[in-house]
Amino acid sequence: MSIMGPSTDLHTVKVKVFCAAGLILMIFLAAASLFTGRYPLSFGALLAGDEMQRRVFFTLRVSRTAAGLVGGFALGTAGFVYQTVFSNPLASPDVIGVSSGASAGAAVGILFFSGAFAVTAWAFVGALAAVGLALALSFLDRTGRHGTIVLAGIAVHSLAQTALMCLKLTADPERELASIEYWIMGSLNGISGYSVGGNLILCLVCAAFLFLLHRQILLLSGDEGEARMLGVPVGRMRLLVLLVSTLAVACIISMSGLISFVGLLAPHGARMLTGKSSAGTMLLGGILGAILLMGADILARSLWTAELPVSIFTSLLGAPFLIYLIIRGRRGP
């Protein structure tokens, strides 16, 4: 009998309990999101068939809630993949420059092309370029230091921000610049059923694909030789899961703009609750990502007369948590 049995059983119980609790909270927030906003909705009026209420509910609120659910889940899942593949607890779409690269790409789509597909495509190109450059810079350091990918990400983030500033200088102040600034702030406002269908489906496909490859993703965090012995083509698999994760992040950013720290907070919170990485922890990370994004969106449209950017609330949680992780890393385990 394996001595790992009791520990594994305990981990499984923890995952089931926390996933169940997370799902209940996620459903509660989704219900609250459907009825939160400037235009008051009532369950009775919806059942009575009020035309305006039904239009607001199905065209705006349902699509916005779906974007929060799917987008948060995808960001949490992508963050788990980045942290696992890079074997670095600080790796996330924000820290390694993927989000800022996607924002710069989205700005290119806004300035030089037209249509939601062009913005999504260029956001993906920018995100892919960012993660590729971060990987290339980290490979230049042969010492194997733990924080190399983070330092490379900071450099890529700075380059992407510089490119974004140059693009803003060429933008039309009355139209294009306002659109770019709106992307940078990050908000689910303006999302409607006419604009999110394809992105949400693509996000769900990416998330499902990553869960199908959860075993290979977990093996990538260990020794490369052992992973190859178990039949994992390390180089191709790492590239594949990073591409799929980057596509999911690009889809969300192309809809909502820059949403900070969800991809860092959610997988970390899942690991802190369950104690280790597993497929269940990956699922919990996605659930926590959905909870974070929907909770922040509800606060963004209910705390002030004007709607606030979602990233204000995610950054209020994420920035102190990132500082805590850096301090804990310097002190050691």
XYZ file of C-alpha atoms in Angstrom:
333
model
C 0.000 0.000 0.000
C 1.335 3.454 -0.946
C 2.293 5.736 1.921
C 0.999 8.631 -0.180
C -2.566 7.404 0.109
C -3.766 9.386 3.159
C -2.181 12.605 1.890
C -3.750 12.131 -1.519
C -7.143 11.405 0.019
C -6.932 14.526 2.167
C -6.012 16.628 -0.841
C -8.940 15.181 -2.812
C -11.345 15.989 0.012
C -9.994 19.548 0.257
C -10.372 20.066 -3.490
C -13.959 18.792 -3.500
C -14.967 20.910 -0.510
C -13.394 24.111 -1.792
C -14.635 23.586 -5.356
C -18.178 23.023 -4.068
C -17.991 26.144 -1.869
C -16.501 28.118 -4.757
C -19.239 27.002 -7.134
C -21.935 28.090 -4.658
C -20.307 31.523 -4.269
C -19.843 31.801 -8.035
C -23.536 31.063 -8.657
C -24.535 33.622 -6.016
C -22.338 36.296 -7.623
C -23.672 35.433 -11.080
C -27.237 35.925 -9.822
C -26.244 39.231 -8.183
C -24.525 40.348 -11.385
C -27.706 39.797 -13.416
C -29.617 42.306 -11.282
C -26.869 44.871 -10.547
C -26.563 48.008 -12.658
C -27.878 51.471 -13.391
C -31.089 50.234 -14.939
C -33.141 48.535 -12.194
C -34.445 45.072 -13.010
C -37.037 43.073 -11.127
C -37.829 39.401 -11.346
C -41.545 40.125 -11.467
C -41.270 42.514 -14.410
C -39.179 39.996 -16.320
C -41.768 37.294 -15.771
C -44.514 39.731 -16.810
C -42.736 40.204 -20.161
C -41.709 43.859 -19.868
C -39.939 44.505 -23.189
C -37.274 46.930 -21.928
C -36.466 44.776 -18.911
C -36.107 41.688 -21.082
C -33.896 43.526 -23.575
C -31.561 44.827 -20.865
C -31.500 41.445 -19.149
C -30.782 39.233 -22.151
C -28.704 41.607 -24.276
C -26.567 43.288 -21.594
C -26.722 41.597 -18.202
C -26.581 37.963 -19.332
C -23.691 38.608 -21.723
C -21.796 40.668 -19.143
C -22.250 37.997 -16.484
C -21.158 35.310 -18.949
C -18.054 37.361 -19.786
C -17.223 37.661 -16.086
C -17.713 33.944 -15.504
C -15.877 32.652 -18.561
C -13.255 35.405 -18.596
C -12.370 35.022 -14.930
C -12.253 31.232 -15.244
C -9.974 31.468 -18.287
C -7.636 33.965 -16.593
C -7.393 31.787 -13.475
C -6.723 28.677 -15.552
C -4.146 30.452 -17.737
C -2.406 31.782 -14.628
C -2.170 28.245 -13.244
C -0.629 27.049 -16.512
C 1.947 29.856 -16.605
C 2.988 29.281 -12.999
C 3.193 25.505 -13.491
C 5.039 25.498 -16.812
C 7.553 28.133 -15.698
C 7.836 26.571 -12.194
C 7.574 30.086 -10.813
C 4.876 31.279 -8.388
C 5.150 34.844 -9.703
C 4.531 33.950 -13.342
C 1.170 35.211 -14.560
C -0.271 36.949 -17.626
C 0.378 40.307 -15.922
C 3.862 39.746 -14.540
C 5.447 38.145 -17.630
C 4.093 40.811 -19.971
C 1.361 38.864 -21.773
C -1.424 41.248 -20.744
C 0.485 44.394 -21.702
C 1.545 42.810 -24.999
C -2.068 41.947 -25.759
C -3.124 45.501 -24.909
C -0.535 46.921 -27.320
C -1.755 44.497 -29.979
C -5.364 45.519 -29.367
C -4.314 49.150 -29.818
C -2.847 48.249 -33.226
C -6.169 46.647 -34.141
C -8.091 49.746 -33.051
C -5.823 52.148 -34.952
C -5.227 50.368 -38.242
C -8.061 47.876 -38.673
C -11.769 47.602 -37.991
C -14.032 45.060 -36.351
C -13.915 42.955 -33.199
C -12.127 40.090 -34.985
C -9.202 42.333 -35.942
C -8.838 43.557 -32.347
C -8.897 39.963 -31.054
C -6.395 38.798 -33.675
C -3.952 41.615 -32.962
C -4.357 41.160 -29.205
C -3.333 37.539 -29.703
C -0.348 38.568 -31.845
C 0.766 41.036 -29.170
C 0.346 38.503 -26.368
C 2.208 35.832 -28.330
C 5.052 38.227 -29.126
C 5.293 39.158 -25.443
C 5.467 35.590 -24.155
C 7.915 34.645 -26.924
C 10.217 37.533 -26.096
C 10.015 36.810 -22.358
C 10.966 33.181 -23.009
C 13.842 34.189 -25.278
C 15.221 36.603 -22.687
C 14.922 34.044 -19.889
C 16.800 31.427 -21.957
C 19.743 33.820 -22.250
C 20.358 33.342 -18.521
C 22.010 29.926 -18.108
C 22.236 30.119 -14.305
C 18.719 28.715 -13.853
C 17.701 31.374 -11.391
C 14.121 31.179 -10.156
C 13.156 34.755 -10.943
C 14.603 35.079 -14.458
C 11.248 34.783 -16.224
C 9.817 37.448 -13.921
C 12.657 39.861 -14.697
C 12.266 39.126 -18.410
C 8.531 39.776 -18.072
C 9.157 43.137 -16.440
C 11.399 44.091 -19.366
C 8.783 42.929 -21.894
C 6.068 44.815 -20.011
C 8.155 48.004 -20.238
C 8.696 47.519 -23.974
C 4.992 46.896 -24.548
C 4.074 49.999 -22.549
C 6.516 52.056 -24.614
C 4.978 50.731 -27.827
C 1.528 51.507 -26.450
C 2.514 55.105 -25.680
C 3.872 55.545 -29.221
C 0.617 54.187 -30.659
C -1.390 56.573 -28.486
C 0.602 59.506 -29.859
C -0.567 58.648 -33.374
C -4.208 58.110 -32.394
C -7.081 60.450 -33.130
C -7.728 62.155 -29.740
C -11.493 62.245 -30.166
C -12.092 58.670 -31.255
C -9.194 56.223 -31.342
C -7.369 57.510 -28.267
C -10.535 57.252 -26.185
C -10.992 53.635 -27.324
C -7.393 52.755 -26.437
C -7.678 54.376 -23.007
C -10.886 52.440 -22.436
C -9.067 49.170 -23.180
C -6.217 50.032 -20.822
C -8.527 50.763 -17.885
C -10.272 47.413 -18.201
C -14.028 47.108 -17.858
C -16.865 44.745 -18.697
C -19.050 47.737 -19.494
C -20.103 47.817 -23.116
C -20.084 44.039 -23.475
C -23.262 42.844 -25.150
C -24.676 39.716 -26.670
C -23.796 41.038 -30.122
C -20.057 41.192 -29.468
C -18.931 38.414 -27.136
C -20.250 35.138 -28.504
C -17.207 34.082 -30.515
C -14.713 35.153 -27.849
C -16.509 33.299 -25.064
C -16.760 30.121 -27.117
C -13.047 30.320 -27.951
C -12.209 30.855 -24.258
C -14.254 27.791 -23.284
C -12.547 25.713 -25.990
C -9.099 26.840 -24.759
C -9.963 26.072 -21.123
C -11.350 22.638 -22.033
C -8.213 21.856 -24.063
C -5.971 22.826 -21.139
C -7.911 20.571 -18.772
C -7.572 17.688 -21.232
C -3.788 18.228 -21.039
C -3.670 18.697 -17.241
C -1.442 15.641 -16.718
C 1.155 16.883 -19.203
C 0.993 20.408 -17.745
C 1.708 19.087 -14.243
C 4.601 16.986 -15.547
C 6.153 20.083 -17.157
C 6.681 21.556 -13.685
C 9.042 18.731 -12.733
C 12.251 17.318 -14.138
C 12.365 17.427 -17.953
C 14.088 14.025 -18.138
C 11.342 12.349 -16.123
C 8.666 14.018 -18.247
C 10.308 12.700 -21.430
C 10.533 9.199 -19.932
C 6.776 9.365 -19.316
C 6.175 10.173 -22.979
C 5.763 13.957 -22.834
C 7.388 15.870 -25.739
C 8.548 18.659 -23.446
C 9.420 21.356 -25.981
C 6.341 20.958 -28.162
C 3.990 20.507 -25.214
C 5.307 23.608 -23.440
C 4.842 25.665 -26.598
C 1.354 24.238 -27.188
C -0.043 24.938 -23.707
C 1.510 28.414 -23.656
C -0.059 29.183 -27.039
C -3.493 28.012 -25.881
C -3.222 29.910 -22.578
C -2.082 33.037 -24.395
C -5.009 32.781 -26.819
C -7.438 32.588 -23.892
C -5.887 35.671 -22.262
C -5.947 37.543 -25.579
C -9.645 36.761 -26.038
C -10.491 38.209 -22.633
C -8.340 41.316 -23.026
C -9.764 41.993 -26.485
C -13.243 42.146 -24.875
C -12.527 43.810 -21.550
C -9.191 45.567 -21.771
C -6.421 45.069 -19.234
C -7.675 43.122 -16.191
C -4.870 43.019 -13.622
C -3.814 40.308 -11.164
C -6.661 37.789 -11.614
C -4.237 35.358 -13.276
C -1.861 35.743 -10.326
C -4.299 35.701 -7.420
C -6.625 32.868 -8.458
C -4.115 29.999 -8.909
C -2.170 31.096 -5.827
C -5.328 31.136 -3.767
C -6.175 27.650 -5.036
C -2.753 26.285 -4.069
C -2.915 27.914 -0.649
C -6.304 26.267 -0.021
C -5.494 22.780 -1.317
C -1.807 22.538 -0.447
C -0.431 21.389 -3.814
C -0.923 21.431 -7.571
C -3.311 19.003 -9.242
C -6.114 18.941 -11.781
C -8.510 19.820 -8.955
C -6.350 22.784 -7.966
C -6.406 23.932 -11.576
C -10.215 23.764 -11.551
C -10.370 25.653 -8.261
C -8.056 28.315 -9.707
C -10.493 28.833 -12.561
C -13.441 29.075 -10.158
C -11.605 31.618 -7.989
C -10.760 33.623 -11.107
C -14.449 33.801 -12.014
C -15.320 34.836 -8.440
C -12.666 37.576 -8.439
C -13.647 39.051 -11.792
C -17.399 38.948 -11.157
C -16.999 40.351 -7.640
C -14.822 43.190 -8.927
C -17.301 43.908 -11.729
C -20.226 44.077 -9.293
C -18.301 46.547 -7.121
C -17.289 48.570 -10.196
C -20.911 49.271 -11.130
C -22.421 49.639 -7.666
C -20.043 51.711 -5.491
C -20.177 54.971 -7.463
C -22.608 56.913 -9.611
C -20.280 56.451 -12.600
C -18.930 52.999 -13.410
C -15.349 52.407 -12.254
C -12.664 50.317 -14.007
C -12.607 46.698 -12.852
C -8.810 46.724 -12.520
C -9.042 49.189 -9.616
C -10.525 46.466 -7.443
C -8.402 43.567 -8.703
C -5.263 45.691 -8.211
C -6.280 46.576 -4.646
C -6.081 42.857 -3.898
C -3.306 41.900 -6.276
C -0.611 44.503 -5.564
C -0.345 43.775 -1.794
C -0.454 40.034 -2.513
C 2.398 40.330 -5.023
C 4.464 42.254 -2.457
C 3.736 39.515 0.090
C 4.916 36.816 -2.331
C 8.145 38.695 -3.067
C 8.880 39.175 0.648
C 8.085 35.539 1.421
C 10.306 34.427 -1.461
C 13.244 36.431 -0.081
C 12.756 34.950 3.381
C 12.575 31.444 1.991
C 9.998 28.728 2.678
